[in-house]
PDB file of C-alpha atoms and ligand atoms in Angstrom:
ATOM      1  CA  MET A   1     -17.256 -10.488   0.324  1.00  0.00           C
ATOM      2  CA  SER A   2     -14.838  -9.673   2.545  1.00  0.00           C
ATOM      3  CA  VAL A   3     -14.604 -10.750   6.157  1.00  0.00           C
ATOM      4  CA  VAL A   4     -11.569  -8.468   6.603  1.00  0.00           C
ATOM      5  CA  ASP A   5     -11.562  -6.588   9.934  1.00  0.00           C
ATOM      6  CA  SER A   6     -11.918  -2.866   8.988  1.00  0.00           C
ATOM      7  CA  HIS A   7     -11.425  -0.981  12.212  1.00  0.00           C
ATOM      8  CA  LYS A   8      -7.931  -2.828  12.121  1.00  0.00           C
ATOM      9  CA  LEU A   9      -7.353  -2.656   8.717  1.00  0.00           C
ATOM     10  CA  ARG A  10      -8.124   1.036   9.145  1.00  0.00           C
ATOM     11  CA  GLU A  11      -4.789   0.861  12.024  1.00  0.00           C
ATOM     12  CA  GLN A  12      -2.680  -1.009   9.821  1.00  0.00           C
ATOM     13  CA  LEU A  13      -2.835   1.346   6.666  1.00  0.00           C
ATOM     14  CA  SER A  14      -1.275   4.084   8.552  1.00  0.00           C
ATOM     15  CA  LEU A  15       2.406   3.672   7.642  1.00  0.00           C
ATOM     16  CA  TYR A  16       1.822   1.756   4.416  1.00  0.00           C
ATOM     17  CA  PHE A  17       5.796   0.825   3.044  1.00  0.00           C
ATOM     18  CA  ILE A  18       5.761  -0.117  -0.207  1.00  0.00           C
ATOM     19  CA  MET A  19       9.324  -1.294  -2.438  1.00  0.00           C
ATOM     20  CA  GLY A  20      10.994  -4.093  -4.901  1.00  0.00           C
ATOM     21  CA  THR A  21      14.495  -4.074  -5.785  1.00  0.00           C
ATOM     22  CA  ALA A  22      14.467  -1.147  -7.485  1.00  0.00           C
ATOM     23  CA  ASN A  23      13.572   1.216  -4.965  1.00  0.00           C
ATOM     24  CA  CYS A  24      16.069   0.358  -2.365  1.00  0.00           C
ATOM     25  CA  ARG A  25      19.244   1.730  -1.180  1.00  0.00           C
ATOM     26  CA  LYS A  26      20.764  -1.196   0.838  1.00  0.00           C
ATOM     27  CA  SER A  27      19.278  -4.732   0.372  1.00  0.00           C
ATOM     28  CA  PRO A  28      15.419  -5.385  -0.093  1.00  0.00           C
ATOM     29  CA  GLU A  29      15.418  -7.345   3.540  1.00  0.00           C
ATOM     30  CA  GLU A  30      18.023  -4.685   5.723  1.00  0.00           C
ATOM     31  CA  THR A  31      15.342  -2.235   4.175  1.00  0.00           C
ATOM     32  CA  LEU A  32      12.053  -3.685   4.928  1.00  0.00           C
ATOM     33  CA  LYS A  33      13.871  -4.827   8.944  1.00  0.00           C
ATOM     34  CA  ALA A  34      14.532  -1.211   8.684  1.00  0.00           C
ATOM     35  CA  ALA A  35      11.289   0.135   8.191  1.00  0.00           C
ATOM     36  CA  ILE A  36       9.377  -2.898  10.437  1.00  0.00           C
ATOM     37  CA  LYS A  37      11.520  -1.360  13.443  1.00  0.00           C
ATOM     38  CA  GLY A  38      10.513   2.230  12.380  1.00  0.00           C
ATOM     39  CA  GLY A  39       7.753   2.070  12.734  1.00  0.00           C
ATOM     40  CA  ALA A  40       5.645   0.494   8.830  1.00  0.00           C
ATOM     41  CA  THR A  41       2.443  -0.869   9.990  1.00  0.00           C
ATOM     42  CA  MET A  42       1.561  -3.140   6.108  1.00  0.00           C
ATOM     43  CA  PHE A  43       3.894  -3.632   3.642  1.00  0.00           C
ATOM     44  CA  GLN A  44       3.231  -4.503  -0.623  1.00  0.00           C
ATOM     45  CA  PHE A  45       6.148  -5.999  -1.986  1.00  0.00           C
ATOM     46  CA  ARG A  46       5.992  -4.523  -6.158  1.00  0.00           C
ATOM     47  CA  GLU A  47       8.450  -5.597  -8.079  1.00  0.00           C
ATOM     48  CA  LYS A  48       8.410  -3.287 -11.025  1.00  0.00           C
ATOM     49  CA  GLY A  49      10.915  -2.272 -13.976  1.00  0.00           C
ATOM     50  CA  PRO A  50      13.323  -3.569 -16.147  1.00  0.00           C
ATOM     51  CA  SER A  51      15.798  -5.007 -13.600  1.00  0.00           C
ATOM     52  CA  ALA A  52      12.567  -6.770 -11.596  1.00  0.00           C
ATOM     53  CA  LEU A  53      13.371 -10.507 -10.109  1.00  0.00           C
ATOM     54  CA  HIS A  54      11.400 -13.427 -12.013  1.00  0.00           C
ATOM     55  CA  GLY A  55      10.630 -16.953 -10.920  1.00  0.00           C
ATOM     56  CA  GLN A  56      12.865 -18.695  -8.621  1.00  0.00           C
ATOM     57  CA  ALA A  57      14.546 -15.532  -7.346  1.00  0.00           C
ATOM     58  CA  LEU A  58      11.082 -13.446  -7.401  1.00  0.00           C
ATOM     59  CA  LEU A  59       9.720 -16.470  -5.093  1.00  0.00           C
ATOM     60  CA  GLU A  60      12.321 -16.443  -2.816  1.00  0.00           C
ATOM     61  CA  LEU A  61      12.638 -13.015  -2.564  1.00  0.00           C
ATOM     62  CA  ALA A  62       8.955 -12.607  -1.685  1.00  0.00           C
ATOM     63  CA  LYS A  63       9.198 -15.435   0.575  1.00  0.00           C
ATOM     64  CA  SER A  64      12.365 -14.150   2.318  1.00  0.00           C
ATOM     65  CA  LEU A  65      10.166 -10.579   3.326  1.00  0.00           C
ATOM     66  CA  GLN A  66       6.936 -12.479   3.472  1.00  0.00           C
ATOM     67  CA  CYS A  67       9.006 -14.256   6.730  1.00  0.00           C
ATOM     68  CA  LEU A  68       9.542 -11.168   8.266  1.00  0.00           C
ATOM     69  CA  CYS A  69       6.120  -9.542   7.996  1.00  0.00           C
ATOM     70  CA  ARG A  70       5.288 -12.480   9.514  1.00  0.00           C
ATOM     71  CA  ALA A  71       7.796 -12.275  12.673  1.00  0.00           C
ATOM     72  CA  GLU A  72       6.330  -8.519  13.678  1.00  0.00           C
ATOM     73  CA  GLY A  73       3.079  -8.764  12.487  1.00  0.00           C
ATOM     74  CA  VAL A  74       3.110  -6.684   9.874  1.00  0.00           C
ATOM     75  CA  PRO A  75       0.533  -8.005   6.895  1.00  0.00           C
ATOM     76  CA  PHE A  76       2.201  -8.981   3.514  1.00  0.00           C
ATOM     77  CA  ILE A  77       0.740  -7.988   0.498  1.00  0.00           C
ATOM     78  CA  ILE A  78       1.578  -8.458  -2.881  1.00  0.00           C
ATOM     79  CA  ASN A  79       1.130  -5.609  -5.575  1.00  0.00           C
ATOM     80  CA  ASP A  80      -0.513  -7.330  -8.837  1.00  0.00           C
ATOM     81  CA  ASP A  81       0.921 -11.033  -9.096  1.00  0.00           C
ATOM     82  CA  ILE A  82      -2.156 -12.878  -7.574  1.00  0.00           C
ATOM     83  CA  GLU A  83      -0.512 -16.432  -8.731  1.00  0.00           C
ATOM     84  CA  LEU A  84       2.495 -15.362  -6.110  1.00  0.00           C
ATOM     85  CA  ALA A  85       0.359 -14.299  -3.537  1.00  0.00           C
ATOM     86  CA  ILE A  86      -2.327 -17.529  -4.101  1.00  0.00           C
ATOM     87  CA  GLN A  87       1.599 -19.604  -3.572  1.00  0.00           C
ATOM     88  CA  LEU A  88       2.449 -17.785  -0.408  1.00  0.00           C
ATOM     89  CA  ASP A  89      -0.524 -17.257   1.095  1.00  0.00           C
ATOM     90  CA  ALA A  90       0.100 -14.142   1.803  1.00  0.00           C
ATOM     91  CA  ASP A  91      -2.335 -11.614   4.106  1.00  0.00           C
ATOM     92  CA  GLY A  92      -3.442  -9.969   0.522  1.00  0.00           C
ATOM     93  CA  VAL A  93      -3.008  -8.123  -3.180  1.00  0.00           C
ATOM     94  CA  HIS A  94      -3.345  -4.539  -4.683  1.00  0.00           C
ATOM     95  CA  ILE A  95      -4.873  -3.777  -7.645  1.00  0.00           C
ATOM     96  CA  GLY A  96      -5.036  -1.701 -10.343  1.00  0.00           C
ATOM     97  CA  GLN A  97      -7.963  -0.240 -12.819  1.00  0.00           C
ATOM     98  CA  GLU A  98      -5.523  -1.920 -15.385  1.00  0.00           C
ATOM     99  CA  ASP A  99      -5.438  -5.612 -13.044  1.00  0.00           C
ATOM    100  CA  GLU A 100      -7.541  -8.600 -13.255  1.00  0.00           C
ATOM    101  CA  PRO A 101     -10.922  -6.871 -11.639  1.00  0.00           C
ATOM    102  CA  ALA A 102     -11.185  -7.029  -7.657  1.00  0.00           C
ATOM    103  CA  ALA A 103     -14.652  -8.982  -7.736  1.00  0.00           C
ATOM    104  CA  SER A 104     -12.442 -12.397  -9.222  1.00  0.00           C
ATOM    105  CA  ILE A 105      -9.806 -11.735  -7.270  1.00  0.00           C
ATOM    106  CA  ARG A 106     -12.144 -12.174  -4.587  1.00  0.00           C
ATOM    107  CA  GLN A 107     -13.683 -15.327  -5.920  1.00  0.00           C
ATOM    108  CA  ARG A 108      -9.869 -16.516  -6.781  1.00  0.00           C
ATOM    109  CA  LEU A 109      -8.451 -15.157  -3.025  1.00  0.00           C
ATOM    110  CA  GLY A 110     -11.870 -16.031  -0.678  1.00  0.00           C
ATOM    111  CA  SER A 111     -13.488 -13.803   2.139  1.00  0.00           C
ATOM    112  CA  GLY A 112     -10.305 -13.837   4.357  1.00  0.00           C
ATOM    113  CA  LYS A 113      -7.718 -11.898   2.575  1.00  0.00           C
ATOM    114  CA  ILE A 114      -7.464  -8.132   2.495  1.00  0.00           C
ATOM    115  CA  ILE A 115      -7.650  -6.850  -1.689  1.00  0.00           C
ATOM    116  CA  GLY A 116      -6.403  -3.020  -1.602  1.00  0.00           C
ATOM    117  CA  VAL A 117      -7.938  -1.459  -5.235  1.00  0.00           C
ATOM    118  CA  SER A 118      -6.051   1.022  -7.146  1.00  0.00           C
ATOM    119  CA  ALA A 119      -8.604   4.481  -7.227  1.00  0.00           C
ATOM    120  CA  HIS A 120      -8.196   7.318  -8.809  1.00  0.00           C
ATOM    121  CA  ASN A 121     -11.666   8.915  -9.068  1.00  0.00           C
ATOM    122  CA  LEU A 122     -15.853   8.087  -7.964  1.00  0.00           C
ATOM    123  CA  ALA A 123     -16.729   5.526 -10.245  1.00  0.00           C
ATOM    124  CA  GLU A 124     -13.085   3.418 -10.122  1.00  0.00           C
ATOM    125  CA  VAL A 125     -13.702   4.104  -6.346  1.00  0.00           C
ATOM    126  CA  GLN A 126     -17.682   2.671  -7.124  1.00  0.00           C
ATOM    127  CA  GLN A 127     -16.705   0.059  -8.692  1.00  0.00           C
ATOM    128  CA  ALA A 128     -13.926  -1.310  -6.496  1.00  0.00           C
ATOM    129  CA  ILE A 129     -16.507  -0.679  -3.067  1.00  0.00           C
ATOM    130  CA  SER A 130     -19.009  -2.877  -5.159  1.00  0.00           C
ATOM    131  CA  ASP A 131     -16.472  -5.196  -6.331  1.00  0.00           C
ATOM    132  CA  GLY A 132     -15.656  -5.711  -2.928  1.00  0.00           C
ATOM    133  CA  ALA A 133     -12.394  -3.894  -2.162  1.00  0.00           C
ATOM    134  CA  ASP A 134     -11.292  -3.544   1.509  1.00  0.00           C
ATOM    135  CA  TYR A 135      -9.232  -0.541   1.082  1.00  0.00           C
ATOM    136  CA  LEU A 136      -8.315   1.872  -1.735  1.00  0.00           C
ATOM    137  CA  GLY A 137      -5.451   3.526  -2.641  1.00  0.00           C
ATOM    138  CA  ILE A 138      -5.848   7.104  -4.091  1.00  0.00           C
ATOM    139  CA  GLY A 139      -3.367   9.199  -5.712  1.00  0.00           C
ATOM    140  CA  PRO A 140      -0.779   9.893  -6.935  1.00  0.00           C
ATOM    141  CA  VAL A 141      -1.410  12.830  -4.149  1.00  0.00           C
ATOM    142  CA  TYR A 142       1.414  14.423  -5.353  1.00  0.00           C
ATOM    143  CA  PRO A 143       4.270  13.965  -8.444  1.00  0.00           C
ATOM    144  CA  THR A 144       6.096  10.232  -8.235  1.00  0.00           C
ATOM    145  CA  PRO A 145       9.263   9.072  -8.805  1.00  0.00           C
ATOM    146  CA  SER A 146       8.334   5.942  -8.005  1.00  0.00           C
ATOM    147  CA  LYS A 147       5.984   5.144 -11.010  1.00  0.00           C
ATOM    148  CA  ASP A 148       6.658   6.052 -14.721  1.00  0.00           C
ATOM    149  CA  ASP A 149       3.053   5.253 -15.981  1.00  0.00           C
ATOM    150  CA  ALA A 150       1.443   7.413 -12.579  1.00  0.00           C
ATOM    151  CA  ARG A 151      -1.439   8.835 -13.839  1.00  0.00           C
ATOM    152  CA  ALA A 152      -2.043  13.481 -13.148  1.00  0.00           C
ATOM    153  CA  VAL A 153      -1.188  14.030  -9.764  1.00  0.00           C
ATOM    154  CA  GLN A 154      -4.042  15.090  -8.123  1.00  0.00           C
ATOM    155  CA  GLY A 155      -3.877  16.302  -3.918  1.00  0.00           C
ATOM    156  CA  THR A 156      -5.680  15.053  -1.903  1.00  0.00           C
ATOM    157  CA  ARG A 157      -8.663  16.338  -4.430  1.00  0.00           C
ATOM    158  CA  LEU A 158     -10.597  12.925  -4.525  1.00  0.00           C
ATOM    159  CA  ILE A 159     -10.513  11.967  -0.536  1.00  0.00           C
ATOM    160  CA  THR A 160     -11.834  15.073   0.304  1.00  0.00           C
ATOM    161  CA  GLU A 161     -14.907  14.650  -2.284  1.00  0.00           C
ATOM    162  CA  ILE A 162     -14.681  10.340  -1.121  1.00  0.00           C
ATOM    163  CA  ARG A 163     -15.342  11.770   3.028  1.00  0.00           C
ATOM    164  CA  GLU A 164     -17.595  14.148   1.973  1.00  0.00           C
ATOM    165  CA  LYS A 165     -19.495  11.878   0.136  1.00  0.00           C
ATOM    166  CA  GLY A 166     -19.474   9.929   3.023  1.00  0.00           C
ATOM    167  CA  ILE A 167     -17.754   6.870   1.505  1.00  0.00           C
ATOM    168  CA  ASP A 168     -15.673   5.451   4.841  1.00  0.00           C
ATOM    169  CA  ILE A 169     -14.216   2.357   2.517  1.00  0.00           C
ATOM    170  CA  PRO A 170     -10.702   2.440   4.448  1.00  0.00           C
ATOM    171  CA  LEU A 171      -8.230   3.962   1.861  1.00  0.00           C
ATOM    172  CA  VAL A 172      -3.989   5.251   1.513  1.00  0.00           C
ATOM    173  CA  GLY A 173      -3.099   8.321  -0.136  1.00  0.00           C
ATOM    174  CA  ILE A 174      -0.140   7.561  -2.007  1.00  0.00           C
ATOM    175  CA  GLY A 175       2.259   9.301  -4.772  1.00  0.00           C
ATOM    176  CA  GLY A 176       5.385  11.184  -3.788  1.00  0.00           C
ATOM    177  CA  ILE A 177       4.419  11.222   0.259  1.00  0.00           C
ATOM    178  CA  THR A 178       7.042  12.690   2.435  1.00  0.00           C
ATOM    179  CA  ALA A 179       7.208  13.384   6.397  1.00  0.00           C
ATOM    180  CA  ALA A 180       6.993  16.893   4.991  1.00  0.00           C
ATOM    181  CA  ASN A 181       3.688  17.047   2.887  1.00  0.00           C
ATOM    182  CA  THR A 182       1.831  14.149   5.029  1.00  0.00           C
ATOM    183  CA  ALA A 183      -0.787  16.162   7.334  1.00  0.00           C
ATOM    184  CA  PRO A 184      -2.751  17.552   4.469  1.00  0.00           C
ATOM    185  CA  VAL A 185      -3.345  13.468   3.430  1.00  0.00           C
ATOM    186  CA  ILE A 186      -4.600  12.847   6.927  1.00  0.00           C
ATOM    187  CA  ALA A 187      -6.537  15.959   6.987  1.00  0.00           C
ATOM    188  CA  ALA A 188      -8.789  15.540   3.796  1.00  0.00           C
ATOM    189  CA  GLY A 189      -9.873  12.006   5.786  1.00  0.00           C
ATOM    190  CA  ALA A 190      -7.084   8.914   4.613  1.00  0.00           C
ATOM    191  CA  ASP A 191      -6.277   7.042   7.029  1.00  0.00           C
ATOM    192  CA  GLY A 192      -2.880   6.497   6.299  1.00  0.00           C
ATOM    193  CA  ILE A 193      -0.251   7.024   4.046  1.00  0.00           C
ATOM    194  CA  SER A 194       1.899   4.564   1.618  1.00  0.00           C
ATOM    195  CA  VAL A 195       5.710   5.818   1.369  1.00  0.00           C
ATOM    196  CA  ILE A 196       8.045   3.607  -1.186  1.00  0.00           C
ATOM    197  CA  SER A 197      11.235   6.062  -2.263  1.00  0.00           C
ATOM    198  CA  ALA A 198      11.014   8.278   1.212  1.00  0.00           C
ATOM    199  CA  ILE A 199      11.915   4.556   2.567  1.00  0.00           C
ATOM    200  CA  ALA A 200      13.272   2.728   0.442  1.00  0.00           C
ATOM    201  CA  GLY A 201      15.975   4.603  -0.555  1.00  0.00           C
ATOM    202  CA  ALA A 202      17.086   6.208   2.738  1.00  0.00           C
ATOM    203  CA  ALA A 203      20.673   6.039   4.042  1.00  0.00           C
ATOM    204  CA  ASP A 204      18.104   5.612   7.192  1.00  0.00           C
ATOM    205  CA  ALA A 205      14.950   3.651   6.720  1.00  0.00           C
ATOM    206  CA  THR A 206      14.324   3.402  10.074  1.00  0.00           C
ATOM    207  CA  ALA A 207      14.499   6.922  11.026  1.00  0.00           C
ATOM    208  CA  ALA A 208      12.745   7.813   7.653  1.00  0.00           C
ATOM    209  CA  ALA A 209       9.719   5.966   8.901  1.00  0.00           C
ATOM    210  CA  ARG A 210       9.980   7.087  12.453  1.00  0.00           C
ATOM    211  CA  GLU A 211       9.223  11.146  11.060  1.00  0.00           C
ATOM    212  CA  PHE A 212       6.540   9.559   8.763  1.00  0.00           C
ATOM    213  CA  VAL A 213       4.945   8.082  12.076  1.00  0.00           C
ATOM    214  CA  GLN A 214       5.513  11.587  13.875  1.00  0.00           C
ATOM    215  CA  ALA A 215       3.978  13.391  11.539  1.00  0.00           C
ATOM    216  CA  ILE A 216       1.187  11.099  11.469  1.00  0.00           C
ATOM    217  CA  GLU A 217       0.742  11.024  14.390  1.00  0.00           C
ATOM    218  CA  ARG A 218       0.755  15.425  14.754  1.00  0.00           C
ATOM    219  CA  ALA A 219      -1.404  15.206  11.842  1.00  0.00           C
ATOM    220  CA  HIS A 220      -4.081  12.889  13.134  1.00  0.00           C
ATOM    221  CA  ILE A 221      -4.287  15.497  16.840  1.00  0.00           C
ATOM    222  CA  ARG A 222      -3.820  18.422  14.317  1.00  0.00           C
ATOM    223  CA  PRO A 223      -5.931  18.212  11.527  1.00  0.00           C
TER     224      PRO A 223
HETATM  225  N1  FQP B 301       0.173  -0.310  -5.915  1.00  0.00           N
HETATM  226  C1  FQP B 301      -0.100   0.702  -5.371  1.00  0.00           C
HETATM  227  N2  FQP B 301      -0.179   0.714  -4.129  1.00  0.00           N
HETATM  228  C2  FQP B 301      -1.322   1.634  -3.719  1.00  0.00           C
HETATM  229  C3  FQP B 301      -1.037   1.715  -1.943  1.00  0.00           C
HETATM  230  F1  FQP B 301      -2.800   1.891  -1.954  1.00  0.00           F
HETATM  231  F2  FQP B 301      -1.249   0.558  -1.684  1.00  0.00           F
HETATM  232  F3  FQP B 301      -0.999   2.084  -1.007  1.00  0.00           F
HETATM  233  N3  FQP B 301      -2.094   2.320  -4.366  1.00  0.00           N
HETATM  234  C4  FQP B 301      -1.831   2.787  -5.650  1.00  0.00           C
HETATM  235  C5  FQP B 301      -0.770   1.509  -6.191  1.00  0.00           C
HETATM  236  C6  FQP B 301      -0.754   1.432  -7.464  1.00  0.00           C
HETATM  237  O1  FQP B 301      -1.000   0.253  -8.481  1.00  0.00           O
HETATM  238  P1  FQP B 301      -0.950   0.219  -9.707  1.00  0.00           P
HETATM  239  O2  FQP B 301      -2.319   1.477 -10.294  1.00  0.00           O
HETATM  240  O3  FQP B 301      -1.676  -1.272  -9.557  1.00  0.00           O
HETATM  241  O4  FQP B 301       0.334   0.232 -10.437  1.00  0.00           O
HETATM  242  P2  FQP B 301       1.204  -0.393  -9.461  1.00  0.00           P
HETATM  243  O5  FQP B 301       1.154  -2.110  -9.790  1.00  0.00           O
HETATM  244  O6  FQP B 301       2.596   0.186 -11.306  1.00  0.00           O
HETATM  245  O7  FQP B 301       1.694   0.308  -9.138  1.00  0.00           O
HETATM  246 MG1   MG B 302      -0.801  -2.605 -10.714  1.00  0.00          MG
END
């Protein structure tokens, strides 16, 4: 069972920045600092791809990014790597359908950590909820440049379906989201949006994050 405060988590999910070394135009540390300065409210370290860091280099970078998050009170989430999350006492993990089931991760992490689960259909949504997920990542909403093995693009259909069924779990949309296409994701019922390349690949990550914050605020005013 989780004791994570879901009201606070909804706010933290508002602008959920995700990145790894492969996504960054500048250094990961500079990029994260800039994103938080621009208003990123949660961070996921997602180290993927052929040039992904491993071992000591991965640990050192993760520690440095965790430090930046702690200094700003931004939750630090690790993608996939449960061992690393436990070693660093991260604030939580994000797992997909191909990763270790959320129920066993909950056993290992305990009730105070955030567990996010990717879901692509209602069956996966219900399973994640019964496994004790604290939030869901729903997508890909739009075509994404950040995930080679992404499932079929689904728009905001599943987000709408989840909310129409009265399922209230905190959730973010993910996949190809830009400031220009943010509004429909929020209007469909997402608590926030997850962004990788539109911030990590921007010449000015602070300005890019600020654009998202404005788009999210506008979307909440005019759903
Ligand atoms: N990393 C993610 N973060 C989110 C979040 F909700 F945080 F926005 N949603 C979905 C994913 C995708 O997770 P997964 O399906 O395991 O693929 P990968 O390990 O390649 O990221
Ligand atoms: Mg994964």
